[in-house]
mmCIF file of C-alpha atoms and ligand atoms in Angstrom:
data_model
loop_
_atom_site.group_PDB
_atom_site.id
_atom_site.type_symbol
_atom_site.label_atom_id
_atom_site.label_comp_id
_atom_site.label_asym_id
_atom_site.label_seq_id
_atom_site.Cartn_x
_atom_site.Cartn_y
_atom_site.Cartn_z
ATOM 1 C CA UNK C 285 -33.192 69.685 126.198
ATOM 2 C CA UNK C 286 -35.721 70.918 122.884
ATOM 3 C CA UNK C 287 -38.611 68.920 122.305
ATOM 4 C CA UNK C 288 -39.612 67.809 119.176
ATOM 5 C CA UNK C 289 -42.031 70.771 118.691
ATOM 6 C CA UNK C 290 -39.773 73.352 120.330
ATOM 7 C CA UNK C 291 -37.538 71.781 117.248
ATOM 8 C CA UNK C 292 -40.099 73.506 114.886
ATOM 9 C CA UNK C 293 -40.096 77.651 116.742
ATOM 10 C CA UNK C 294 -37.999 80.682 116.895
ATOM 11 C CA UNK C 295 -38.475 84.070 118.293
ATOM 12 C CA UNK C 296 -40.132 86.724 116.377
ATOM 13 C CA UNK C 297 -37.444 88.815 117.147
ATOM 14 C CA UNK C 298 -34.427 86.348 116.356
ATOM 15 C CA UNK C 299 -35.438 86.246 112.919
ATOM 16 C CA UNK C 300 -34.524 88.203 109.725
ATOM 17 C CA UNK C 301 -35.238 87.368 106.910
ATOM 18 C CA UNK C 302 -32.353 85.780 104.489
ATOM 19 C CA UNK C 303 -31.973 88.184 101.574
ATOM 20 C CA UNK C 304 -31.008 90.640 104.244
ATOM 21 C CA UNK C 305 -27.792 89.648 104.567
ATOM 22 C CA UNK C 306 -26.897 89.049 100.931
ATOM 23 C CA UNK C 307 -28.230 92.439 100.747
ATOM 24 C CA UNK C 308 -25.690 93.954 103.206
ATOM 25 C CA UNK C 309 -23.013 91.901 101.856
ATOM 26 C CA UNK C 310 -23.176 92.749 98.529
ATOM 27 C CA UNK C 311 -24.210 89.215 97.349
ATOM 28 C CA UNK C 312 -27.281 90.063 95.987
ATOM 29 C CA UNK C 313 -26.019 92.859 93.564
ATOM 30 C CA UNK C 314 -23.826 90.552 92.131
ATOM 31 C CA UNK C 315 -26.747 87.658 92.037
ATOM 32 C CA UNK C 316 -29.095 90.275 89.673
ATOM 33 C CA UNK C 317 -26.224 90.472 87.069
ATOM 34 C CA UNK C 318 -25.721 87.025 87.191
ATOM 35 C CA UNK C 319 -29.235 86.653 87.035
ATOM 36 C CA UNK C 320 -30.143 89.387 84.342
ATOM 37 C CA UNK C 321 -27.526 87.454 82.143
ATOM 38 C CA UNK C 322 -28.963 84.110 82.058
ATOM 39 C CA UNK C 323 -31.948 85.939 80.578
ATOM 40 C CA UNK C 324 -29.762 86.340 77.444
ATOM 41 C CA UNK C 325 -29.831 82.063 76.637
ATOM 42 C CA UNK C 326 -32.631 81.310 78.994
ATOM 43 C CA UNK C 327 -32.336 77.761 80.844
ATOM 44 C CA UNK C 328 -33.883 79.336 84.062
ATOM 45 C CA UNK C 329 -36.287 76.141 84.266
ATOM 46 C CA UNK C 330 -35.727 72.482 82.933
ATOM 47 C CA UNK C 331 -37.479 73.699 79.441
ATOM 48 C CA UNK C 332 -34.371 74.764 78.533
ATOM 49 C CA UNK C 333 -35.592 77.158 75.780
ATOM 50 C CA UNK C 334 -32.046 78.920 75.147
ATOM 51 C CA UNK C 335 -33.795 82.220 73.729
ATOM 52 C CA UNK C 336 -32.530 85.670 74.717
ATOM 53 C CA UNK C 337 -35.493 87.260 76.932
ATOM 54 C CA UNK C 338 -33.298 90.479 76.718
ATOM 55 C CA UNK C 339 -34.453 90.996 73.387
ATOM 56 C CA UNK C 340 -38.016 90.397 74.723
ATOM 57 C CA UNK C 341 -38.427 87.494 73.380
ATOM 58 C CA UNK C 342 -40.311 84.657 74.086
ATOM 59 C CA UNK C 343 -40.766 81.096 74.560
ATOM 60 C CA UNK C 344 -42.706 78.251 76.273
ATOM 61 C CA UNK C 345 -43.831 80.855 78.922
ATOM 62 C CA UNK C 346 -44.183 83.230 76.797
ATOM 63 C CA UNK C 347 -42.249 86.186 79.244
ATOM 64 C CA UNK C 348 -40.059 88.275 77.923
ATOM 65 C CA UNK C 349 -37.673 90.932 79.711
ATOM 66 C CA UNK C 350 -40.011 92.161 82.028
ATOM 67 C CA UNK C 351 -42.502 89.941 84.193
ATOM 68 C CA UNK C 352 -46.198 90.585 83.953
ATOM 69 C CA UNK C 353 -48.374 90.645 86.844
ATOM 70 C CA UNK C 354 -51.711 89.570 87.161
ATOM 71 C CA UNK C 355 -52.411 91.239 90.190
ATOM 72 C CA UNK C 356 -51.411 91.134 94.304
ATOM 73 C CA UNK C 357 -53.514 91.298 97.213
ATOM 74 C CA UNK C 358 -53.666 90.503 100.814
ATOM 75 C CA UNK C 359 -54.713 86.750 100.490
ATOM 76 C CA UNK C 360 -56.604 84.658 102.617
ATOM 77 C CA UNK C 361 -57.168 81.473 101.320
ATOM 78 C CA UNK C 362 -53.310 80.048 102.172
ATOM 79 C CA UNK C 363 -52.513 78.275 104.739
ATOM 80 C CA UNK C 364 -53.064 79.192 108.313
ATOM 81 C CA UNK C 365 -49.640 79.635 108.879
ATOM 82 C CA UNK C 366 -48.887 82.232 105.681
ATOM 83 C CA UNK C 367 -52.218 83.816 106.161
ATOM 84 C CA UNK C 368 -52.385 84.878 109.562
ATOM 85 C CA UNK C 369 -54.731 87.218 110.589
ATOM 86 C CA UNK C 370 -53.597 89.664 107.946
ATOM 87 C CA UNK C 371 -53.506 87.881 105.394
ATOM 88 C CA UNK C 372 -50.326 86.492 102.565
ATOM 89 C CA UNK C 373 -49.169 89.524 100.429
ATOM 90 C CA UNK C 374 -49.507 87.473 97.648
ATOM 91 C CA UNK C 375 -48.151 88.588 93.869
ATOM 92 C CA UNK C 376 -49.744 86.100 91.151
ATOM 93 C CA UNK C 377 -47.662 86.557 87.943
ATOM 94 C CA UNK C 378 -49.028 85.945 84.418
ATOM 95 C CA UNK C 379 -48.010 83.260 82.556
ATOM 96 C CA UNK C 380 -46.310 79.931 83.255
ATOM 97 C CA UNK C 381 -43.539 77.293 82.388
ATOM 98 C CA UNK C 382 -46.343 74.167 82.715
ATOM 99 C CA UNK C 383 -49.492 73.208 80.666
ATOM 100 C CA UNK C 384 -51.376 71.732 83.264
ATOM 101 C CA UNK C 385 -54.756 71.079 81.414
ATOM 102 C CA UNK C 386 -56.777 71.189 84.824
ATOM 103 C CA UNK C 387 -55.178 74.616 85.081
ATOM 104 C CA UNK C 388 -57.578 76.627 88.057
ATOM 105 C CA UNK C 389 -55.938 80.108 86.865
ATOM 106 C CA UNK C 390 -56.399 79.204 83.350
ATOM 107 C CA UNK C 391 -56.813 83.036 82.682
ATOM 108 C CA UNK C 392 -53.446 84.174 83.920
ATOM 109 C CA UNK C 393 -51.138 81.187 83.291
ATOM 110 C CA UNK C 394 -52.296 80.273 79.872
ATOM 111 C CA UNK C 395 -53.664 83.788 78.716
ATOM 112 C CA UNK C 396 -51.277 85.625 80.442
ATOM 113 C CA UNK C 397 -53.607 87.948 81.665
ATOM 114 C CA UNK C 398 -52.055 90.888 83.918
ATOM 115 C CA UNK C 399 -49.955 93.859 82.616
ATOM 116 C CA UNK C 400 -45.795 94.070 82.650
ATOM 117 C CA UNK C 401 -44.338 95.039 85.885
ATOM 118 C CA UNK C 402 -40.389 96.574 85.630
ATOM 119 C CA UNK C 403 -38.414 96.294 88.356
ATOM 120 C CA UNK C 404 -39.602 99.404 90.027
ATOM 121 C CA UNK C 405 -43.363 98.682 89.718
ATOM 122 C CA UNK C 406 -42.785 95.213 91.390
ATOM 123 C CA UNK C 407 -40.828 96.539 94.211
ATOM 124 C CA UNK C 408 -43.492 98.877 94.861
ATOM 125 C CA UNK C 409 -46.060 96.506 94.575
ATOM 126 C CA UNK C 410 -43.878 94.670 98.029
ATOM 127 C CA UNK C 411 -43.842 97.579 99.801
ATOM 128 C CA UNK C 412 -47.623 97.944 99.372
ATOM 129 C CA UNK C 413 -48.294 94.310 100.598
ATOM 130 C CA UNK C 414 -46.118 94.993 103.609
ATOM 131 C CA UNK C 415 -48.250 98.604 104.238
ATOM 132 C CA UNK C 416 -50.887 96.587 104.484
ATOM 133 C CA UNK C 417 -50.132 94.466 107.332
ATOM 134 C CA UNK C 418 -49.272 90.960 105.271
ATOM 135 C CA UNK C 419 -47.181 88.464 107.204
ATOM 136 C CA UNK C 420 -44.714 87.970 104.138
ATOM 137 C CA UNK C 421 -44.649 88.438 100.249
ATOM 138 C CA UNK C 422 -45.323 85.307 98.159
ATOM 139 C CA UNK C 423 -44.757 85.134 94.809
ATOM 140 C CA UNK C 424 -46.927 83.131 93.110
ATOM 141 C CA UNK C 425 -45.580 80.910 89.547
ATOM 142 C CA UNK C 426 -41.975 82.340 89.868
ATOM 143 C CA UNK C 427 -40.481 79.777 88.305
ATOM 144 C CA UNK C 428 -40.192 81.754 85.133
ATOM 145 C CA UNK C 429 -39.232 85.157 86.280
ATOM 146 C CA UNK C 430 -36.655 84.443 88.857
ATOM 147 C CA UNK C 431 -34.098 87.300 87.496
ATOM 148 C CA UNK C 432 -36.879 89.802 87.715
ATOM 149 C CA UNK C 433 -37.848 89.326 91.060
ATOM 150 C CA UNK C 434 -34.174 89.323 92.353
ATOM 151 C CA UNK C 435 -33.724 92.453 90.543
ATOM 152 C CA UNK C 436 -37.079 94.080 92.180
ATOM 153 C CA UNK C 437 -35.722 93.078 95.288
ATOM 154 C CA UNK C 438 -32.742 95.617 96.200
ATOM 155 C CA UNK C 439 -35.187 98.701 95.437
ATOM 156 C CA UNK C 440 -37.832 97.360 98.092
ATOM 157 C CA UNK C 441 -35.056 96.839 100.637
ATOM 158 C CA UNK C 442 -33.827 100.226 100.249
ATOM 159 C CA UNK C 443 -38.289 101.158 100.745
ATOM 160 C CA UNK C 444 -37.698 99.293 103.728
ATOM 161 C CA UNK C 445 -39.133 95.800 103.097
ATOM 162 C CA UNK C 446 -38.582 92.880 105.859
ATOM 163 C CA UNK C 447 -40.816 90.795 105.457
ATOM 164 C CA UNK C 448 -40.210 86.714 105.050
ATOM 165 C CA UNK C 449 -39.935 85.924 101.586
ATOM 166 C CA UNK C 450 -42.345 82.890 99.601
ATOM 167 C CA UNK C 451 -41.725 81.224 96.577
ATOM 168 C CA UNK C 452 -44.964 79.650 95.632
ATOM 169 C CA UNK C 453 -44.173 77.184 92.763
ATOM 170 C CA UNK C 454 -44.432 74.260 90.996
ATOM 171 C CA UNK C 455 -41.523 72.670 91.675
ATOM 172 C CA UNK C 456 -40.939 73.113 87.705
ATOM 173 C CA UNK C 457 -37.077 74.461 88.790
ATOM 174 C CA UNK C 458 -34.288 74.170 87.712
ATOM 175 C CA UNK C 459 -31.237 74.337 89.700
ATOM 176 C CA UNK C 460 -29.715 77.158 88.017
ATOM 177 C CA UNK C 461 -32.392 79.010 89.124
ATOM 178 C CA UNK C 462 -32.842 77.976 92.807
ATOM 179 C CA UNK C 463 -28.715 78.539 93.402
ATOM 180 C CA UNK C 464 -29.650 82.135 92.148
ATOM 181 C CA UNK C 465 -32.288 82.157 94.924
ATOM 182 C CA UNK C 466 -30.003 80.375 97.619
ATOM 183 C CA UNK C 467 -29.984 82.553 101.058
ATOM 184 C CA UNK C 468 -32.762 84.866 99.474
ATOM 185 C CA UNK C 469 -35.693 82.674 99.975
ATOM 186 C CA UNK C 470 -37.060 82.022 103.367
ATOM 187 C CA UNK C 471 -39.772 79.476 102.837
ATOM 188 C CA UNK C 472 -39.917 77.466 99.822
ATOM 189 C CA UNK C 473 -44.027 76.082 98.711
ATOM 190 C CA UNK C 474 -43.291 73.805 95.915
ATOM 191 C CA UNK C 475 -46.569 72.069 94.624
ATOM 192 C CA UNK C 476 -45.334 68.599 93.601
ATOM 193 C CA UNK C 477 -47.764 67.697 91.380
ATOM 194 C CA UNK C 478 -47.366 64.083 89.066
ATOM 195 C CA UNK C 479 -45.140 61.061 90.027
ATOM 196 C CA UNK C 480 -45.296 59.570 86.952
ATOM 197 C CA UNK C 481 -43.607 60.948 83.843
ATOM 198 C CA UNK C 482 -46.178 59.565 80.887
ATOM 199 C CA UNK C 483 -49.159 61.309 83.469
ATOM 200 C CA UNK C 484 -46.851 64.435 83.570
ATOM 201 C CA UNK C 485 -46.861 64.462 79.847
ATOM 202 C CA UNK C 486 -50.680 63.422 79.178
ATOM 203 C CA UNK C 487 -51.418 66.511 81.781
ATOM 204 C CA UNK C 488 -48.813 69.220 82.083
ATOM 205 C CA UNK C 489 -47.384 68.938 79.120
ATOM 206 C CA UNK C 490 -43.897 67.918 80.582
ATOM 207 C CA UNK C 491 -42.651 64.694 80.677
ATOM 208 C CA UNK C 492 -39.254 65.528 83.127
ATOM 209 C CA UNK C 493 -40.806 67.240 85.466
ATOM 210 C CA UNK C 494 -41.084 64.346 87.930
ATOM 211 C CA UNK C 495 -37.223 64.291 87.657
ATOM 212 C CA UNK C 496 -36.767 67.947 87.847
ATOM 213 C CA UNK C 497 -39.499 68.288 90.828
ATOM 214 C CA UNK C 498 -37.660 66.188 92.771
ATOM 215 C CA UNK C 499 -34.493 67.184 91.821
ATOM 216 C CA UNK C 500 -35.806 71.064 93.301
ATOM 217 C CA UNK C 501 -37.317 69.992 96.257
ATOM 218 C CA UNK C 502 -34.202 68.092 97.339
ATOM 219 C CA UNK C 503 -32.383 71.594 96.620
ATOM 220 C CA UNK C 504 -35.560 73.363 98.541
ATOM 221 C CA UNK C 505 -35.107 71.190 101.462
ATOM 222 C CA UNK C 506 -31.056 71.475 101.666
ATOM 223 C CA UNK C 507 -31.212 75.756 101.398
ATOM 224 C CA UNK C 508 -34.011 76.095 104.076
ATOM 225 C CA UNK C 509 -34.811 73.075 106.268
ATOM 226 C CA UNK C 510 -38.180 71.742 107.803
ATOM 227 C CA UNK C 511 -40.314 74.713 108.140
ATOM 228 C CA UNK C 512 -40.460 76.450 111.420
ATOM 229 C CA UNK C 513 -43.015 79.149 112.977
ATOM 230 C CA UNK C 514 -43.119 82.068 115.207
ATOM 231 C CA UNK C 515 -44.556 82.754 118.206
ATOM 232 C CA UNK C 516 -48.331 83.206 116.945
ATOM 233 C CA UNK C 517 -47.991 79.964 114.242
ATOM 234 C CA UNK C 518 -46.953 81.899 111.308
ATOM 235 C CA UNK C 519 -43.976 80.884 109.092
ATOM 236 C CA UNK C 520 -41.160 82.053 108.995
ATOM 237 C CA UNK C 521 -38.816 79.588 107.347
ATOM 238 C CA UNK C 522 -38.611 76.475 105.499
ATOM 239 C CA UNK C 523 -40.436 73.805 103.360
ATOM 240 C CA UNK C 524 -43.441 73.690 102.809
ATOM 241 C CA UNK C 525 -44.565 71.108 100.492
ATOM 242 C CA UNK C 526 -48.281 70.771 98.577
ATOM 243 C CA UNK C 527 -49.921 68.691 96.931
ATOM 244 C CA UNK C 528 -52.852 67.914 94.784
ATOM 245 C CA UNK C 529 -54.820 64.695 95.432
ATOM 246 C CA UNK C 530 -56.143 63.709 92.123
ATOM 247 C CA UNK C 531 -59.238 62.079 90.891
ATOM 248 C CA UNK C 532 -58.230 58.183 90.130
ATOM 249 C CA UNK C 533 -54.843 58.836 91.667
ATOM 250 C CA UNK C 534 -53.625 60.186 88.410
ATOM 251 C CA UNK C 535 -50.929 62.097 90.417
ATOM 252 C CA UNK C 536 -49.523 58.987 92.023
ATOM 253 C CA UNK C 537 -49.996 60.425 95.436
ATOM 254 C CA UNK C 538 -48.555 57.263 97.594
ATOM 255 C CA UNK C 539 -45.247 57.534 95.983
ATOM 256 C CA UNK C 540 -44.879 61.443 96.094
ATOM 257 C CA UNK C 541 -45.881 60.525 100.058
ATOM 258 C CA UNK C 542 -43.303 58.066 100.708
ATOM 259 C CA UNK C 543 -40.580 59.960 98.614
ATOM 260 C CA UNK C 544 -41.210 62.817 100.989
ATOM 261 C CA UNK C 545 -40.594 60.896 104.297
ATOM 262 C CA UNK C 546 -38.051 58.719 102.655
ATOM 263 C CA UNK C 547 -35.599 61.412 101.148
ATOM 264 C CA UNK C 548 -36.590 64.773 103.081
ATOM 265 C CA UNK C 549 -38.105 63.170 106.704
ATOM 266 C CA UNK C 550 -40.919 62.371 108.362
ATOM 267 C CA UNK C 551 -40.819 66.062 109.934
ATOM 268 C CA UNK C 552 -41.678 67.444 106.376
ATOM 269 C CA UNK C 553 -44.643 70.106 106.365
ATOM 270 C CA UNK C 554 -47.537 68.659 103.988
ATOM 271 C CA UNK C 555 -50.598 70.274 102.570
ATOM 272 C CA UNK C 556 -52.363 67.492 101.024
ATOM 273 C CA UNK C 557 -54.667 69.362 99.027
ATOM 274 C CA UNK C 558 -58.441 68.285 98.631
ATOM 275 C CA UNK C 559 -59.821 71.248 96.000
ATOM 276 C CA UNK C 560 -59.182 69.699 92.649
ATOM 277 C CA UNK C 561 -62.263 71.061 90.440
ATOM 278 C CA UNK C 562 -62.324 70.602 86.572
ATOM 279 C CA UNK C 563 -61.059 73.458 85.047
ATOM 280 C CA UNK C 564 -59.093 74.779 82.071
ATOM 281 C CA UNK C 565 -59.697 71.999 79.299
ATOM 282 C CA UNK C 566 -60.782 69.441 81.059
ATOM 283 C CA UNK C 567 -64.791 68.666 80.294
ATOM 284 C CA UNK C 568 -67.179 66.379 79.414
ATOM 285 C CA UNK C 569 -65.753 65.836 76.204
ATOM 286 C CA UNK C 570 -61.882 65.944 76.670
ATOM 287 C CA UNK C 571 -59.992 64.182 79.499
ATOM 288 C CA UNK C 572 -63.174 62.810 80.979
ATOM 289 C CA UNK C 573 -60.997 60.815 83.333
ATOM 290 C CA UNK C 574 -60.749 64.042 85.358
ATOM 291 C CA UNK C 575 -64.180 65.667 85.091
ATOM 292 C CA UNK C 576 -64.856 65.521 88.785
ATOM 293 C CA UNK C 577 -64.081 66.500 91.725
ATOM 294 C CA UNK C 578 -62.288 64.056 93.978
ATOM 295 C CA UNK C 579 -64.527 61.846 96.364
ATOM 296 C CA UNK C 580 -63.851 61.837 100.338
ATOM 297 C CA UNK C 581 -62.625 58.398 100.338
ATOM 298 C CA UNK C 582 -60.268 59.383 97.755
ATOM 299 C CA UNK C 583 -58.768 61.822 100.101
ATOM 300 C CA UNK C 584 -58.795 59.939 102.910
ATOM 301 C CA UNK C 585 -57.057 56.817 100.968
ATOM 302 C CA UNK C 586 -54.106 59.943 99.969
ATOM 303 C CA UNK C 587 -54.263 60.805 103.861
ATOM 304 C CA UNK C 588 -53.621 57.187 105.100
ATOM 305 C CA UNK C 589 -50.712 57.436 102.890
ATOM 306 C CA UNK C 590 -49.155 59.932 104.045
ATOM 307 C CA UNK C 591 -49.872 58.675 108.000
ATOM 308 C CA UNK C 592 -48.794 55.529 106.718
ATOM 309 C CA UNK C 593 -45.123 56.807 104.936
ATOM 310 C CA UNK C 594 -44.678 58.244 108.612
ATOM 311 C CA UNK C 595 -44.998 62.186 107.673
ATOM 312 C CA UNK C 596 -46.280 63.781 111.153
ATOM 313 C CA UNK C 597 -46.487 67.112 109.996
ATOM 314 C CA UNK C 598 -49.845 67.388 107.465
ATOM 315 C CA UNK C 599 -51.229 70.602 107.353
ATOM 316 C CA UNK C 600 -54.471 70.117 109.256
ATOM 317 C CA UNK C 601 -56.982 72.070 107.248
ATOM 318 C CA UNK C 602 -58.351 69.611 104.505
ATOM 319 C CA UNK C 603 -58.270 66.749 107.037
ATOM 320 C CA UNK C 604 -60.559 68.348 109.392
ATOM 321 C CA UNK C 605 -63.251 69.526 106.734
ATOM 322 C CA UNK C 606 -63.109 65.676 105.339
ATOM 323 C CA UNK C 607 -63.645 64.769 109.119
ATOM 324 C CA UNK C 608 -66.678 67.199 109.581
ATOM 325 C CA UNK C 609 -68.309 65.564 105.975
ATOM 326 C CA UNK C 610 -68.215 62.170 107.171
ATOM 327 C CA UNK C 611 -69.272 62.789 111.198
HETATM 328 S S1 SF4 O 1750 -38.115 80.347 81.872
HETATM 329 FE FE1 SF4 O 1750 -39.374 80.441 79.982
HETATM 330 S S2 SF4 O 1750 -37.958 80.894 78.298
HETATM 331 FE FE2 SF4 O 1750 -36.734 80.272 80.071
HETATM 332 S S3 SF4 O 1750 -36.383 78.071 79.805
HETATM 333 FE FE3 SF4 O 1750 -38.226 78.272 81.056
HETATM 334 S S4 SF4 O 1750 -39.985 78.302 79.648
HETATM 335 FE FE4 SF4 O 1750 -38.098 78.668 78.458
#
């Protein structure tokens, strides 16, 4: 019989990743021209802008046929488990469907700063990562460029990529865009951000987006399951689910908590995140509210929570550094 944390490994060598076999099959050609033509009345997240990108225009996230990257490295600041000992081949694009106001890359997803990577340049820019020794490729805010990544994707197979696939997002998704993205994805990292829809609209500009976050993780969780590991704790599949404690519980952490364990399970992999700075417009003089940093007890009240909505999986990083400040 498995035990409950044999429940959450597979063999290094039994996996491969997903996009593989859509590859092979042919499904994933036909998934870039389905893709590539949405970009023609673009609804590829809940902003629903309708513009044609293939005439490079532009809208809310202000990307038009081609994606623009602000640049890729190994990265070690993820999680353990994408990090490794090599590092996340991480690829942080420019630009962004939100308006967070706290935004910590306020350079690159409001200023859009990076340069325009075709499809060849971003498939080259995979192959690189996995040169390099990376544990997977994680694409960081891909919530806008969805069609371009698919269609980057067949030239790095054919360069020989295999690496685990990570789509690092907001959870600001529609599902248009994560059917596209069905059986190519292996592990989804939404960051579900605000509970409430008037603090979604006072902070990232977008009053659905608790709707639509939810909606996306549900569809997250039903493509790839609880997120499972190799051998050597690295992941390989599944969800993976973030989230920002606020200061002031702004981001109405003890619901997003229970609607976790209630709706996905208790099993559900959680980095509850403790690094909230004040950044982008937030200062002194406008939203004040949020001009700090968040105070231990504040975390540890958003930690109880989560222990207390039943979820047994929280990533244990933040914990432990809250653990060494107060010992
Ligand atoms: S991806 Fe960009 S253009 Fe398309 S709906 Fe979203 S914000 Fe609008």
């Amino acid at each position: 019989m498995q035990t409950a944390s044999e429940a959450y490994f597979i063999e290094r060598r039994c996996f491969q990743p997903a996009y593989l076999r859509l590859y092979e099959s042919g499904e994933l050609k036909r998934r870039v021209e389905l893709a590539l033509d949405k970009l023609a009345d673009c609804r590829l997240c809940p902003r629903d802008c309708g513009i044609n990108r293939l005439q490079n225009k532009f809208a809310v996230c202000k990307t038009g046929r081609h994606s623009v990257v602000s640049s890729y490295f190994a990265h070690f600041g993820e999680e353990d488990c994408l990090r490794g000992t090599r590092g996340s081949g991480t690829i942080f694009f420019g630009w962004c469907n939100l308006r967070c106001v706290f935004c910590q890359n306020y350079d690159i997803s409001w200023r859009g700063k990076g340069r325009a990577a075709p499809p060849d340049e971003l498939a080259r820019m995979m192959i690189y990562l996995q040169e390099q020794g990376c544990h997977n490729i994680n694409f960081v805010t891909p919530e806008h460029v969805v069609p371009q990544i698919l269609e980057a994707l067949p030239l790095a197979i054919q360069r020989g990529l295999c690496l685990p696939l990570v789509y690092n997002t907001s959870a600001y998704d529609s599902l248009d865009s994560l059917e596209l993205m069905d059986g190519v994805i292996d592990a989804y990292m939404p960051d579900f951000k605000f509970w409430d829809a008037e603090m979604a609209r006072r902070y990232i500009k977008a009053p659905n987006y608790p709707e639509a976050a939810r909606r996306a993780i549900r569809e997250m969780h039903r493509q790839v399951g609880s997120l499972v590991f190799d051998e050597k704790g690295l992941a390989l599949r599944g969800l993976l689910i973030r989230h920002l404690v606020m200061p002031g519980d702004i981001a109405g952490t003890q619901q997003i908590v229970a609607w976790i364990a209630r709706e996905l399970g208790p099993d559900t992999y959680l980095n509850l995140m403790d690094q909230y700075y004040p950044a982008g417009k937030v200062s002194g003089a406008e939203y004040v509210e949020i001009s700090r940093r968040i105070t231990s007890k504040e975390y540890w009240v958003a930690l109880e929570a989560a222990r207390a909505a039943g979820l047994c999986r929280v990533d244990p990083r933040a914990p432990a550094k809250h653990l060494a400040i107060w010992q």
